[in-house]
Structures are given as structure tokens and as C-alpha cells.
XYZ file of C-alpha atoms in Angstrom:
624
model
C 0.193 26.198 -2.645
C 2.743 25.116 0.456
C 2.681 26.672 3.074
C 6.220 28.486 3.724
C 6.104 29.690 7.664
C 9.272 31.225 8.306
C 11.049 30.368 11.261
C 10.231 32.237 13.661
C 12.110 31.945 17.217
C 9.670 34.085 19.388
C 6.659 31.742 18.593
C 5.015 29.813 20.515
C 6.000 26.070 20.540
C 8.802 26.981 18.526
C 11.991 25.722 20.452
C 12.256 22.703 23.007
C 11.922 23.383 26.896
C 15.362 23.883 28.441
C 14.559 21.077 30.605
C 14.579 18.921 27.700
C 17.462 19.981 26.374
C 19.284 19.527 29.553
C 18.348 15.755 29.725
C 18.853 15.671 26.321
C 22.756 17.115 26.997
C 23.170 14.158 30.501
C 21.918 11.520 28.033
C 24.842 12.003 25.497
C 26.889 12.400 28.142
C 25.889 8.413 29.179
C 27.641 7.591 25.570
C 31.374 8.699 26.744
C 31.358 5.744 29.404
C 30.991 3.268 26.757
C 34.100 0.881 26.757
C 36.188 0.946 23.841
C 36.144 -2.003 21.548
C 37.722 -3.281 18.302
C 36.767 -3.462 15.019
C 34.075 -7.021 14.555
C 35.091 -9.238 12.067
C 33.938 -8.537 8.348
C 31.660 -11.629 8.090
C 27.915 -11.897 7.713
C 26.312 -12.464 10.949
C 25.205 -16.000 12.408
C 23.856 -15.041 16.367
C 21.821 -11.938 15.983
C 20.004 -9.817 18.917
C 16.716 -8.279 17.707
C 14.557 -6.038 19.639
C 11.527 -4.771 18.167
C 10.510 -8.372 17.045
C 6.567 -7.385 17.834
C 6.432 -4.328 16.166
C 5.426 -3.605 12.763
C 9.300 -3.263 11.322
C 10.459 -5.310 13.374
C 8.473 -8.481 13.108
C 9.441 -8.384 8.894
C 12.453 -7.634 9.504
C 12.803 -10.827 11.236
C 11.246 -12.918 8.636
C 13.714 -11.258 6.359
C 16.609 -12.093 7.983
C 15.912 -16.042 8.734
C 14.957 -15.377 4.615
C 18.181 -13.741 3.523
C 21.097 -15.681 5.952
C 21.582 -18.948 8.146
C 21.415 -16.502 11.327
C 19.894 -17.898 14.379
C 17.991 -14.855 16.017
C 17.403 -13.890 19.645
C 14.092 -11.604 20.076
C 14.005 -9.642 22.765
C 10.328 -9.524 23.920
C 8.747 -7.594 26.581
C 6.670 -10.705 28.692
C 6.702 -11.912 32.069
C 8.599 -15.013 30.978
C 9.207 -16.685 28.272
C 6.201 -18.485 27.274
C 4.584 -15.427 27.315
C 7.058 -13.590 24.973
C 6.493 -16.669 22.535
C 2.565 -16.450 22.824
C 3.205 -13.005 21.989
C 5.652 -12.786 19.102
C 4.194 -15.656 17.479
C 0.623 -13.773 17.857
C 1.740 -10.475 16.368
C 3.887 -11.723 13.509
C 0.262 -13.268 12.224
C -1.729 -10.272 13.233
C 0.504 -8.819 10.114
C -0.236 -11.664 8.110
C 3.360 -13.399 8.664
C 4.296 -17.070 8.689
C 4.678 -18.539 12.333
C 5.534 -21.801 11.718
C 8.167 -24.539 13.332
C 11.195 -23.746 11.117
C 10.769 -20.335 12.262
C 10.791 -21.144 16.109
C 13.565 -23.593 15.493
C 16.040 -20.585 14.706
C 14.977 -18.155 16.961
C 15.491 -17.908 20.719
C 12.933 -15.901 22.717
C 14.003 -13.971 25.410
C 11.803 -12.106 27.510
C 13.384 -8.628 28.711
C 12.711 -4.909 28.700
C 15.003 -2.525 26.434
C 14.331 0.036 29.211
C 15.660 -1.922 31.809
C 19.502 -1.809 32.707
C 21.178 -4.693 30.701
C 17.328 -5.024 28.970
C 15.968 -6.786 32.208
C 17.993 -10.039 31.396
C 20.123 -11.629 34.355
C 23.864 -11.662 34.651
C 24.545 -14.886 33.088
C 22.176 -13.889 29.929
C 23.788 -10.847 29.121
C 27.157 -12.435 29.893
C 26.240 -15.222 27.161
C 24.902 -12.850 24.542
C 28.137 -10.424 24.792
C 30.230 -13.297 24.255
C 28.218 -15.115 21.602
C 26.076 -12.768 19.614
C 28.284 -11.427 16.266
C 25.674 -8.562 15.773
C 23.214 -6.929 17.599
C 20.153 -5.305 15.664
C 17.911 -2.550 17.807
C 14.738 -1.781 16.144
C 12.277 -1.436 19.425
C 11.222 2.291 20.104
C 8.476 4.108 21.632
C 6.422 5.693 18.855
C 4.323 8.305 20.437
C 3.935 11.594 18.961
C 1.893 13.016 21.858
C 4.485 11.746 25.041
C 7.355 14.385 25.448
C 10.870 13.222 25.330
C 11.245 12.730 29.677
C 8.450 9.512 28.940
C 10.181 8.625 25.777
C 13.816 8.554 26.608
C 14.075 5.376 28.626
C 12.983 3.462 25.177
C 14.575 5.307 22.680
C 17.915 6.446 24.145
C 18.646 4.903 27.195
C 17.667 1.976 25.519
C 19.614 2.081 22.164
C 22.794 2.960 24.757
C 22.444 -0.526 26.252
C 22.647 -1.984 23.123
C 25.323 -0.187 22.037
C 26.790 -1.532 25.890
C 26.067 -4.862 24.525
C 27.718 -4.695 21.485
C 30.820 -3.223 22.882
C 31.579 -5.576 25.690
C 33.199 -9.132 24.958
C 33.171 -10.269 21.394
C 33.045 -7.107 18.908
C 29.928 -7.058 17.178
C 28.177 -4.030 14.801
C 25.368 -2.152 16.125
C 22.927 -1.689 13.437
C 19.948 1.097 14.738
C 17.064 2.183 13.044
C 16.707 5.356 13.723
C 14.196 7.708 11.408
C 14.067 11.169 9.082
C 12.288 12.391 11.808
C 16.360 13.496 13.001
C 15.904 16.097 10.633
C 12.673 17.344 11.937
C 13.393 21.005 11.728
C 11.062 23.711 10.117
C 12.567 25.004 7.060
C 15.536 22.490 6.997
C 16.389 22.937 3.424
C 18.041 18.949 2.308
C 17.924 15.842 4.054
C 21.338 13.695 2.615
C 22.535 10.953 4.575
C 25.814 12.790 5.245
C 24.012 16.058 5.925
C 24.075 17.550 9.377
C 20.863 16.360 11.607
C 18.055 19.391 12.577
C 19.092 21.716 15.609
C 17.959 19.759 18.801
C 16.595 23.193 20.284
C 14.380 23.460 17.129
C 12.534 20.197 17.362
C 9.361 20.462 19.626
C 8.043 16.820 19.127
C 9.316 14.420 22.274
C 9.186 11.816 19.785
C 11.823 13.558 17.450
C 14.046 14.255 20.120
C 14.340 10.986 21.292
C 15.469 9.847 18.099
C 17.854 12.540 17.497
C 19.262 11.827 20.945
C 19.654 8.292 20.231
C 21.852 8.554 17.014
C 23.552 11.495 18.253
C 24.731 9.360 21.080
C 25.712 6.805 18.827
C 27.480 9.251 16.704
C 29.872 9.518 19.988
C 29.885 5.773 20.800
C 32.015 5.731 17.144
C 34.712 7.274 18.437
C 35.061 4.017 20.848
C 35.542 1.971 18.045
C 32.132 0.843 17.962
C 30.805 0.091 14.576
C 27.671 1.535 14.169
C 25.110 1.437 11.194
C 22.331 4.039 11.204
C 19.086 3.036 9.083
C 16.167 6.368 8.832
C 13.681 5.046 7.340
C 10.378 7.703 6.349
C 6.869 7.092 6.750
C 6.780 3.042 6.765
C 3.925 1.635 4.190
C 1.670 -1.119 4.628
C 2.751 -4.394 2.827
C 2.416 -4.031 -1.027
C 1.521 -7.795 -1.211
C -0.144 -8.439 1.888
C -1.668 -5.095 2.892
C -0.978 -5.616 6.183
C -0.382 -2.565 7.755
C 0.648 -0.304 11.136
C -2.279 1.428 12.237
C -0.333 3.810 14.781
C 1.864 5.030 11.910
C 1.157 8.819 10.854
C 1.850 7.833 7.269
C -1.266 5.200 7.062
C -3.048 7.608 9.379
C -2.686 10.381 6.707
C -4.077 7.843 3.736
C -6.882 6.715 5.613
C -7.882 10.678 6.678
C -6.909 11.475 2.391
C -9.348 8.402 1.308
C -12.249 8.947 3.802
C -12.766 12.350 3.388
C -11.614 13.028 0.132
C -8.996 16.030 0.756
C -5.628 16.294 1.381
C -3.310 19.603 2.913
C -0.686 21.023 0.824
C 2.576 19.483 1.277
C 5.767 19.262 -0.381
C 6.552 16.002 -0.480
C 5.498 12.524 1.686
C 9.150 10.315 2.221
C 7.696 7.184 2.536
C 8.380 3.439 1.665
C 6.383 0.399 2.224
C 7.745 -1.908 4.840
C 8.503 -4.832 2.740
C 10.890 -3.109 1.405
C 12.247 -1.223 4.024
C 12.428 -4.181 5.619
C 14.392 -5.887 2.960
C 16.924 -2.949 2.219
C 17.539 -2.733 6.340
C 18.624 -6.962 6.625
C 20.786 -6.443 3.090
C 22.594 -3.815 5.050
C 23.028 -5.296 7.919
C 24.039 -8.813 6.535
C 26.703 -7.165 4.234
C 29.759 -6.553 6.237
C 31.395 -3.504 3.366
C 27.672 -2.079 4.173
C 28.465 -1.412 8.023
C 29.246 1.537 9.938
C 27.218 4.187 7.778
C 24.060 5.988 7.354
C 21.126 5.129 5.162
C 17.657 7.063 4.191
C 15.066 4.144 4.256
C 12.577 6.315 2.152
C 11.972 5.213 -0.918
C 11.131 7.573 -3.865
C 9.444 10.574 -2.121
C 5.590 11.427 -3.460
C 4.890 15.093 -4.713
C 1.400 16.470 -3.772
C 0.869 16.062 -7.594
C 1.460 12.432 -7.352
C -0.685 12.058 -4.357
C -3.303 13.253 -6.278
C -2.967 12.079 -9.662
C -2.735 8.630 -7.688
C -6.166 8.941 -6.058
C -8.028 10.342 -8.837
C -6.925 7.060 -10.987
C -8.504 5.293 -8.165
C -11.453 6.878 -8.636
C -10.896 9.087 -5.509
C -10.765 13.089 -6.653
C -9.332 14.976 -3.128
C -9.177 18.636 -3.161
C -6.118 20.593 -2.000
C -6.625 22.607 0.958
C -4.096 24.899 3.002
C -2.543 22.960 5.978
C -4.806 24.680 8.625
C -8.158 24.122 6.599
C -7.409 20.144 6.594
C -6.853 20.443 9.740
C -9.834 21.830 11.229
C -12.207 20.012 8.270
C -10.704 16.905 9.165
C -11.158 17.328 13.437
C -14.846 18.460 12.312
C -14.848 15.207 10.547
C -13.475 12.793 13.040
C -15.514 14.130 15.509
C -18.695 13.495 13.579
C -17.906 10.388 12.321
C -15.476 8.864 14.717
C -13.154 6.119 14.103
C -11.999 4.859 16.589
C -8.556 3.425 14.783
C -8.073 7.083 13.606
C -8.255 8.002 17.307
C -4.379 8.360 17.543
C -4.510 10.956 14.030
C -7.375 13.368 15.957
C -5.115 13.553 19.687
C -1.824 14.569 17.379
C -4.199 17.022 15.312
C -5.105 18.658 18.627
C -1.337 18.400 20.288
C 0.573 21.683 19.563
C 3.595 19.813 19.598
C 2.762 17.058 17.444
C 1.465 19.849 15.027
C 4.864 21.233 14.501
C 6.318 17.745 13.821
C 3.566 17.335 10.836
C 4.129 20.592 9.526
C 7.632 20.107 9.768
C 7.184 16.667 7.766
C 5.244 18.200 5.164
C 7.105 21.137 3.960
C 10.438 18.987 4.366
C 12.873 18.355 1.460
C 12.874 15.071 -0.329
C 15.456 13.092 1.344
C 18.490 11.868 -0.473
C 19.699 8.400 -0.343
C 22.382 8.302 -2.344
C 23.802 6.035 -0.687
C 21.351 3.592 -0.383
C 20.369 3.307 -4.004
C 24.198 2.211 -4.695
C 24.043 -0.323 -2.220
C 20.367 -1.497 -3.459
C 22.160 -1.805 -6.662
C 25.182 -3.497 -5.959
C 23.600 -6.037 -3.798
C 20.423 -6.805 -7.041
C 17.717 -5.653 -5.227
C 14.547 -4.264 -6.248
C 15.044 -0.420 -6.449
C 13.464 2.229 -4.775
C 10.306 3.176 -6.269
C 7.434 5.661 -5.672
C 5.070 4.141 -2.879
C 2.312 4.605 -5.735
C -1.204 3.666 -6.334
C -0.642 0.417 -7.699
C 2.261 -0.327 -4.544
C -0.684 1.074 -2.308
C -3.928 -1.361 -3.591
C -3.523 -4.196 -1.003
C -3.384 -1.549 1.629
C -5.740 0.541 0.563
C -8.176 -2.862 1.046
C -6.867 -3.574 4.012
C -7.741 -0.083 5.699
C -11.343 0.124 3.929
C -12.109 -3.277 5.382
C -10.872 -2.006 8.578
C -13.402 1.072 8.380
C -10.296 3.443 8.288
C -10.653 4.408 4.511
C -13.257 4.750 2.000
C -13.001 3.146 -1.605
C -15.052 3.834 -4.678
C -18.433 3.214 -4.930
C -20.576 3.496 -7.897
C -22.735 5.977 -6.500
C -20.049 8.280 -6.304
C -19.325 10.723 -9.485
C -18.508 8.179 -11.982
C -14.220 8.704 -13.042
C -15.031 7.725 -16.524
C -17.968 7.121 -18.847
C -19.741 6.341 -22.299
C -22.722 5.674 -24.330
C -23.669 2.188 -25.690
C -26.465 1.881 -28.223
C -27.859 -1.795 -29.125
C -30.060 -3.041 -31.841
C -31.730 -6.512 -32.720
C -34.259 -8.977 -32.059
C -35.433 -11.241 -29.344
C -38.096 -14.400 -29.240
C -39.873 -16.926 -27.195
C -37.421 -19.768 -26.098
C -37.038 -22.217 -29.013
C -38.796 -20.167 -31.373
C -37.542 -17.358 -33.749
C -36.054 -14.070 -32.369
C -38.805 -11.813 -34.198
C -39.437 -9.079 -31.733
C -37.582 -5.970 -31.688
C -35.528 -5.390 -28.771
C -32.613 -2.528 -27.841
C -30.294 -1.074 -25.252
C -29.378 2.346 -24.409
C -27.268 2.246 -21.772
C -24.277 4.300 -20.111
C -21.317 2.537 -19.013
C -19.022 3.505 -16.768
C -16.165 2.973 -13.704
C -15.923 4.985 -10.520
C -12.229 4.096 -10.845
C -9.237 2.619 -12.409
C -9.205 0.533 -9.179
C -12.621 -1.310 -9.881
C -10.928 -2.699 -13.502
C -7.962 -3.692 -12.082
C -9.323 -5.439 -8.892
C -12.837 -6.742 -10.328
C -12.745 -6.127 -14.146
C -16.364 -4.411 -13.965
C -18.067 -1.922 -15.560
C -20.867 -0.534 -13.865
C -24.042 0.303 -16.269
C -27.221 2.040 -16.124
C -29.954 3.115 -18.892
C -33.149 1.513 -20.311
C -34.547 -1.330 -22.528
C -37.121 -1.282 -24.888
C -38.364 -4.616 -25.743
C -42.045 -4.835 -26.565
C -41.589 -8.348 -25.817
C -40.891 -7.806 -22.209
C -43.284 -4.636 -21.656
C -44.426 -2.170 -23.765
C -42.873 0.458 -22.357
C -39.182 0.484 -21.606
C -37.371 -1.316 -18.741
C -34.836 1.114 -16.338
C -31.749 -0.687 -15.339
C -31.617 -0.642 -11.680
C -28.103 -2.303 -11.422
C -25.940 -3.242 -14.254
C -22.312 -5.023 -14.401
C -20.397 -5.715 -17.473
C -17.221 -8.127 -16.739
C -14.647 -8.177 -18.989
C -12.843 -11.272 -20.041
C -14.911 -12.849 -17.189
C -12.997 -16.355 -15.455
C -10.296 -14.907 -17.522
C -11.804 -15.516 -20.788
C -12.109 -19.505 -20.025
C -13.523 -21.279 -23.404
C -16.959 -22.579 -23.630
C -18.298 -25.096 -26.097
C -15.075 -27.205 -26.525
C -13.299 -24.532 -26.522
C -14.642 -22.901 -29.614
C -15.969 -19.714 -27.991
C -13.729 -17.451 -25.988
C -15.700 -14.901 -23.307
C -15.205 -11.394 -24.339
C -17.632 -9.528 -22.026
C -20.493 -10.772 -20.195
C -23.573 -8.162 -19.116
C -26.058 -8.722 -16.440
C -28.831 -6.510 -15.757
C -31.693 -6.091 -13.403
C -35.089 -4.336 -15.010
C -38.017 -2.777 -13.551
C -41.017 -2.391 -16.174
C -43.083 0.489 -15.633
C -45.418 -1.415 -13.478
C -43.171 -2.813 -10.987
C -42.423 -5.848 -12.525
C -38.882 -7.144 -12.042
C -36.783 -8.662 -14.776
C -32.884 -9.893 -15.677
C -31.181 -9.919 -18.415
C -27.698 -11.924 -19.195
C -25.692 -10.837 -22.012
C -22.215 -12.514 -23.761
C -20.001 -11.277 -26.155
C -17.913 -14.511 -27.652
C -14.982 -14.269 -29.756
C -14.262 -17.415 -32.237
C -11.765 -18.278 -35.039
C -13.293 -16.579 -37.679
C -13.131 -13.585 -39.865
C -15.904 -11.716 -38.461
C -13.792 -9.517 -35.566
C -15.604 -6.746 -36.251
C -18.966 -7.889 -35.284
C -17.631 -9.973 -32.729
C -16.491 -6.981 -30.640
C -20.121 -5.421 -31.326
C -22.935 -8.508 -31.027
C -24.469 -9.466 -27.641
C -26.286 -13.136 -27.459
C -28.943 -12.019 -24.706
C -31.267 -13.763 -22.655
C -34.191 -12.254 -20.811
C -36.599 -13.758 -18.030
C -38.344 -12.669 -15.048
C -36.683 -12.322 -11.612
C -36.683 -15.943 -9.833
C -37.759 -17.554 -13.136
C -35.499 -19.009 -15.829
C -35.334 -17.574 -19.376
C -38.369 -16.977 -21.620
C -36.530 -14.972 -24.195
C -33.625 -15.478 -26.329
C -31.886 -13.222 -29.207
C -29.112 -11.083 -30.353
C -28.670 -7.206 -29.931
C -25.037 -5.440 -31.943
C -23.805 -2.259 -31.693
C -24.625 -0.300 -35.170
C -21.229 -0.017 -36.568
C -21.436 3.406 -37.169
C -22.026 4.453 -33.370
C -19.477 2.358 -31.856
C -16.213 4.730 -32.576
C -18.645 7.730 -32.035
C -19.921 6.832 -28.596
C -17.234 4.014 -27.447
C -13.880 6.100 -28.265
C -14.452 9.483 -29.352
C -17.706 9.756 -27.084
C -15.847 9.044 -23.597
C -16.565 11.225 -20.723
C -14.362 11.737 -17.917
C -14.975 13.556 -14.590
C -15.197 17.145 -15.409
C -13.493 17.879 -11.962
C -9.921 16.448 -13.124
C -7.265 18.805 -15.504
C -7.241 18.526 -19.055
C -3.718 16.491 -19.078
C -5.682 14.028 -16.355
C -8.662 13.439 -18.509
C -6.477 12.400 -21.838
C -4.223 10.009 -19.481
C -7.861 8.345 -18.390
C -9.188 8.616 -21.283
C -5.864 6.487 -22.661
C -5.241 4.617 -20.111
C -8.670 2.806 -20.229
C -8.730 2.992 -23.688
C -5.357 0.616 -23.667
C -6.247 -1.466 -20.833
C -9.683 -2.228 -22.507
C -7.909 -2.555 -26.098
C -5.258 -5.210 -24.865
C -8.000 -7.207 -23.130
C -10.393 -7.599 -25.989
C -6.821 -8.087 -28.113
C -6.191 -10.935 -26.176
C -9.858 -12.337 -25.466
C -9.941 -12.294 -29.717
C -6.134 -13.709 -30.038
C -7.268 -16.704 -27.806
C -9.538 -18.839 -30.216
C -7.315 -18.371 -33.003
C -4.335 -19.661 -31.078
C -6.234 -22.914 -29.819
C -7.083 -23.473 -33.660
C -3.810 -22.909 -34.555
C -2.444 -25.781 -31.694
C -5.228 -28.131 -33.102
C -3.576 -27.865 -36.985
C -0.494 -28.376 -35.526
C -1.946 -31.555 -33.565
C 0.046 -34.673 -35.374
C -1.652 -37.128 -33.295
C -2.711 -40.227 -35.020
C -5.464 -41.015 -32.933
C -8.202 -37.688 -33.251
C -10.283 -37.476 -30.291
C -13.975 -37.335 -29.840
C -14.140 -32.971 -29.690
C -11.743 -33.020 -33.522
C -14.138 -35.381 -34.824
C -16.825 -32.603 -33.846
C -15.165 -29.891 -35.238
């Protein structure tokens, strides 16, 4: 169940210090000596300012907008000059697997500077030029620290989105577009989080971190009533790349995956308001290249996960987490840390211990799901790809990314297999260019640890025995099995006449020691026979390091092969009834339109060679 804490004022970490809400109430203050400006002309933008280039938002949202419009972009970089802030843009945008290339340094301008600086540590005749020249001024830098309190955090994210918003105010009018975050609404027991709706009570948010950012678009809020336009963009938790997997390992939103995957639990939450940064990224340059977009507020979040999703999600991956209380993860997962530390998960154990950063996780778990209302109409009226849930499938490359990285933990087949069958064999073997004569058969359990293993390897793990008196007289124990399915992607053999349904490969111990293989290969071919296709096995078994000394054909009786294949699948006992039948048919439909199309395939290249007209047949017709 969720936790539900009430508020209560009298306990401890409950409210901010006083002396942060008195810096908090001189910061604002800075926003009334803004000068007043007019309204920027309604056209997309051609000289943009971004700051934040090197981060992980940042750096796509840059690639984005040289995608998306013929803007030439100055990056603000923090360097000692400006080789230096090239050497380091250019090395971060490949650290997340991003294009650095010519074109791209041909339409930006690098400009090494400080956003905590006055006038972002540029010199009078720089900030001069850019307030005269720039038509829109983009601030995505910020400090993202859960453990600093707002004093250390305020020169990045307020002081410096103030400058910016002195930037964008002085000469030419330009827009100020700011991502900002839902962490504004930060509050325990806030009950909705709309774009419109009012932001948490400062006093109530303990985090420095949320403050900052509350004190930032609050002061922005004010710099509105000079005139200046300003566009507010919250995004959630931000995703790793669904294509790339490249991700931000200092976000609490991949640190709260990797913790779920690795240890195999996750704390009860309402819901996770996340998105994955490609398209964050994307939605954030639509908005600010659209000029009828500018001047209001937007939840970047995406289609907000449920617990249930969360889990359903990892169990198809072949990753069953139990559902603890918040303050059982939290001590099972120190416990864990501690004895097995990562040191990228580093940042997730020092906010685990930080009383402060506690509240702003529990606060982020038994929020609302935030509304963006807004946002979906302009996703829609500008064609792009709607929000969707940041799902398994949206979560793969990731996924890979952190268990290469040693931050997660994917399926193995030595883990409590997801789903499983029986598969019974029958047939005959013999000497190589002889007569298959000996009796040979397979009993053998197949199964996956995960939905994840078909759909990024197409394998079937198997285990079981052989009994071929040809081999040994006693039966063989499968010490590691495969079955591919549609292996090369069912490429033809033989001129094309046989199509690869499944191919098996085996390693057998005898009862003496004595180390064996065995290859098998189902083949589907334009004939009537689809029946047995699906069932018979061409084998070939030799000794380990040796080639083959025994050929044949094993098929699955026909009167087991519904029984143990369809009706007889088992499915980890740990799920809910309603999650077993969706494995049960969702593996059953995977593995049905695979074999549908690995049979389809032969019949449709004899179909293209009757409708051959060429006069001339070649040497493979003449064979067939």
C-alpha cells in the first residue's frame, strides 16, 4: 500500500529554515529591478543562447534544435577559454552517444562563461553583442544536487536564471524559455500538479534543490509583469535515450531503476512522472521554436507510471520485484549498497541517508500524476509523437546501457525461469553416410528468464537429457542448451528452398564425463507437410572438438505437442493469475507470428519464381 503521512508541521525536517526562506524572499526581490521590455517579435528564432549545452538535457536539446530550425546557437560553457569549452562540449555530447561533427561546429558559437557569474562571466562587449543580436535566449544549466541546501545552490539556479532573464530583457526583445522542473510542486500531500495550478508552499519544501527551482520560476513569474516573455518547461524524472540508451547517471529517476533492477524490489509509490529525454528534449525545442507556444507553462512528463506498471513492466522482463513499504526499501537497499557498493550508485546511498533529500523522495513518490494538458495539445498540433508511458519496451536500450555499466542487473538464466515447457522428441540417428537406425530422443524443458531475452536475442534457454544408445548407453544431461528462433532472420539455405525455423544447440555430458554437442534445425519448405514441419528436428551429434559422427531426425509425437507446448506452459508461480495468462499469451503470439512467418517465407519465394516470365531460366530453376 502507499504510504499516506499526514502533514505534520511539528516534525522534524518538516518546514524550510527561516534563513532560507529569507534568502529565498531577497532573491525575488532581485526580479523587480529587471528593466521593462516589449513584446519580441512572433518569429521562430535564428541566434539562440543556450546554457546547459554539457549537461544531459541540454546537450540533446542542442542537437534538436540545429535538427528542427536554421538557428545558429551560442553555448555557454563553463572553461577557461574557449578552446577548452569546445574540447569540452564536443567531449560530452559523445559521452551521450551524440554526433560531433563539422556541420555541427559550423552553427554553433562557443562561449566560455559562468551562469553564476554577473553577466555569466562574459566581458562588456560580449554581452553587449548577444543583447543586441540574440532573438531568444534558452537557460537549461542548473545545479542538480539533492544533498547541497539552497545558500550553495542559489547562485546556479536563481541568480543565474535572473541574468538570463537580464539578458533577454535588455536591447533587442527576445523570449526567455527556462526549464524549470515538477520538483516546484514538491510538497507532501500536494493533491494535483496542472500546469496552471498553484506551485507547493516554499516553507513546506525541505530539499535545497527544490527551492532553488521554485525560487527561480517564481522570480520569473514577477519578471512577466515587465513585459518579459517567459516560457516555463517542468519536465519529471528525465529517461535515458529510448534509441541510444544513453543515459544521466546523477538523475534520481535512473538511480531508482538501477536500485529496482539490481536488487529486485521496489517501495510503494503512487506514481513515477517521468519521460525519456529524447523526447523531452524534442517537445522543449517545438516549444520554444513556435512563437503561439511562448510565454506559458508546460509539464515535460510524459505519461506517469503506476506502481502496477512498474511492476508488470519488470516481471515481462523477466525481473519479479517485491513491493515493500517506503522505509523497508530504504533500509534493505542502504544494507545493500553498502555490501555491494557501486560506486555510480554512490550519489542514490548519500540522498538515502540525507534527511532532507528523504523528504523530497517521499514527496515525489506519493505525488499526484501531473497534468499536461497543455502540452499534449501543443504535441498535437505541432505532429509530434505523443506522450507515452516511459515503458519496458521505451526502457530496453537503457536498461543495457546501465547493466553494462554495473548499475543494473538483467536476466540470467539461472534465475527463476519467467516462463516454461516440456518438449518430448522421438526418432532415429546413424553413423555419417549410413542409415539413421539407432534410436535416439529428447526430453527437454524449454524456457526464457524473460520477455527481454526473445526480443533482444530470440533464445530459448533449454535443459533436460538425451538418450541415444548410439552416443552412450545411458542418457546424456544437457549442460547448456539454446534454441534460436528464426535464426539470421530465417535466411534461406539450399537455393533458397529451406527457410530456418528454429535451430537447437546443445552441450552433453555422458555419464562418464565424456563431452558431446548436438546441432539441431527445424526447416520450413513449400510443401504441404506444415504440420510436421513445425514438429521434426534434422540433428547432428559429435564429440566436443570433433566434427559430426551422427546424423538423423527426432519429431515431436503429434499428440504431445498441444499437451506440453500450449496447454502445458508454466509460468513463474510468483506472478498474479491475470500476469500469468498475459505471459502465457503474449509468448504464445510472439512465438505463433514467428513460426507464421518463418512457414509463409518458402511459399512466397515459390510463388515469385511462377510468376518469373523470364525467358532465359537460370542455373538454380533448372535445378528445381
Amino acid at each position: 500500500a502507499v504510504p499516506t503521512t499526514p502533514y505534520r508541521p511539528d516534525a522534524p525536517h518538516s518546514r524550510a529554515r527561516q534563513e532560507d526562506l529569507d534568502q529565498i524572499l531577497a532573491d525575488l526581490a532581485l526580479a523587480d529591478r529587471l528593466p521593462f521590455t516589449d513584446v519580441p517579435e512572433p518569429l521562430p528564432p535564428r541566434r539562440i543562447l543556450l546554457t546547459g549545452a554539457t549537461g544531459f538535457l541540454g546537450s540533446h536539446m542542442l542537437l534538436d534544435l540545429l535538427r528542427h530550425s536554421d538557428a545558429h546557437v551560442y553555448c555557454l560553457v563553463r572553461a577557461a577559454d574557449e578552446a577548452a569549452a569546445t574540447e569540452r562540449l564536443g567531449a560530452q555530447l559523445r559521452s551521450y552517444k551524440l554526433p560531433w561533427s563539422s556541420e555541427i561546429r559550423r552553427r554553433i558559437t562557443v562561449l566560455p562563461g559562468d551562469i553564476r557569474r554577473p553577466r555569466l562571466g562574459l566581458t562588456d562587449e560580449q554581452w553587449h553583442t548577444l543583447a543586441h543580436e540574440l532573438d531568444s535566449v534558452v537557460g537549461v544549466a542548473a545545479a542538480v544536487d539533492f544533498l547541497r541546501g539552497y545558500q550553495s545552490l542559489r547562485g546556479s539556479n536563481v541568480l543565474g536564471a535572473l541574468t538570463l532573464a537580464e539578458l533577454a530583457a535588455t536591447g533587442r526583445p527576445k523570449p526567455l524559455h527556462h526549464i524549470s522542473s515538477i520538483a516546484v510542486f514538491n510538497e507532501v500531500g500536494i493533491t494535483s500538479m496542472g500546469e496552471d495550478d498553484p506551485l507547493a508552499h516554499v516553507d513546506r519544501l525541505i530539499s535545497g534543490y527544490d527551492q532553488s527551482k521554485w525560487a527561480a520560476e517564481a522570480a520569473l513569474r514577477r519578471a512577466r509583469d515587465h513585459g518579459l516573455v517567459v516560457t516555463a518547461l517542468r519536465p519529471g524524472g528525465i529517461g535515458g535515450h529510448t534509441r541510444t540508451g544513453a543515459y544521466n547517471p546523477q538523475d534520481l529517476s535512473s538511480g531508482l531503476i538501477s536500485a529496482f533492477g539490481r536488487f529486485r524490489t521496489v517501495p510503494a509509490f503512487r506514481y513515477l512522472n517521468a519521460a525519456p529525454v529524447d523526447w523531452v528534449s524534442r517537445v522543449a525545442v517545438a516549444a520554444i521554436c513556435e512563437p503561439d507556444a511562448w510565454g506559458f507553462d508546460y509539464n515535460l512528463t510524459g505519461v506517469p507510471n503506476t506502481l502496477d506498471d512498474v511492476v508488470r513492466d519488470m516481471a515481462l522482463g523477466g525481473m519479479h520485484v517485491r513491493v515493500k513499504d517506503w522505509d523497508e526499501w530504504r533500509t534493505d537497499t542502504l544494507a545493500r549498497l553498502e555490501a555491494e557498493p557501486v560506486s555510480e550508485l554512490g550519489f542514490l546511498s548519500r540522498v538515502l541517508q540525507s534527511p532532507t533529500a528523504l523528504k523530497l523522495c517521499e514527496a515525489t513518490l506519493q505525488g499526484p500524476a501531473a497534468d499536461a494538458e497543455r502540452t499534449d495539445a501543443l504535441v498535437a498540433a505541432l505532429g509530434l509523437p505523443p506522450a507515452a508511458r516511459y515503458d519496458a519496451q521505451a526502457q530496453l536500450k537503457t536498461f543495457e546501457k546501465l547493466a553494462e555499466d554495473g548499475l543494473a542487473r538483467l536476466p540470467h538464466k539461472d534465475d527463476q525461469p519467467y516462463l516454461w515447457f516440456a518438449e518430448t522428441t522421438e526418432g532415429t540417428v546413424g553413423p555419417v553416410g549410413a542409415a539413421a537406425a539407432t534410436p535416439c530422443s529428447m526430453a527437454l524443458t524449454l524456457s526464457i528468464a524473460g520477455m527481454y531475452q526473445l526480443v533482444k536475442e530470440r533464445r530459448v534457454d533449454v535443459t533436460g537429457e538425451v538418450t541415444c544408445p548410439a552416443v552412450h548407453p545411458e542418457p546424456l544431461t544437457v549442460e547448456r542448451g539454446d534454441v534460436w528462433i528464426r535464426p539470421e532472420e530465417g535466411i534461406p539455405l539450399q537455393h533458397g528452398l529451406r527457410h530456418q525455423l528454429l535451430r537447437y544447440r546443445l552441450r552433453l555430458r555422458d555419464a562418464d564425463g565424456g563431452l558431446w554437442w548436438l546441432e539441431g534445425r527445424k526447416y520450413a519448405r513449400a510443401r504441404r507437410d506444415l504440420w510436421r514441419q513445425t514438429r521434426a528436428l534434422t540433428v547432428e551429434i559429435g564429440r566436443e572438438g570433433e566434427a559430426a559422427s551422427l546424423l538423423g531426425e527426432v519429431v515431436v509425437p503429434a499428440d504431445s505437442y498441444v499437451r506440453d507446448q500450449i496447454d502445458g506452459i508454466k509460468v513463474d508461480p510468483r506472478l498474479s493469475g491475470q500476469e500469468k495468462r498475459a505471459a502465457k499469451l503474449t509468448w504464445l503470439a510472439w512465438f505463433g507470428l514467428e513460426m507464421g512467418r518463418g512457414l509463409l517465407a518458402p511459399f512466397a519465394r515459390a510463388a515469385a519464381d511462377l510468376l518469373d516470365l523470364r525467358r532465359t531460366p537460370t542455373l538454380t530453376e533448372h535445378h528445381r
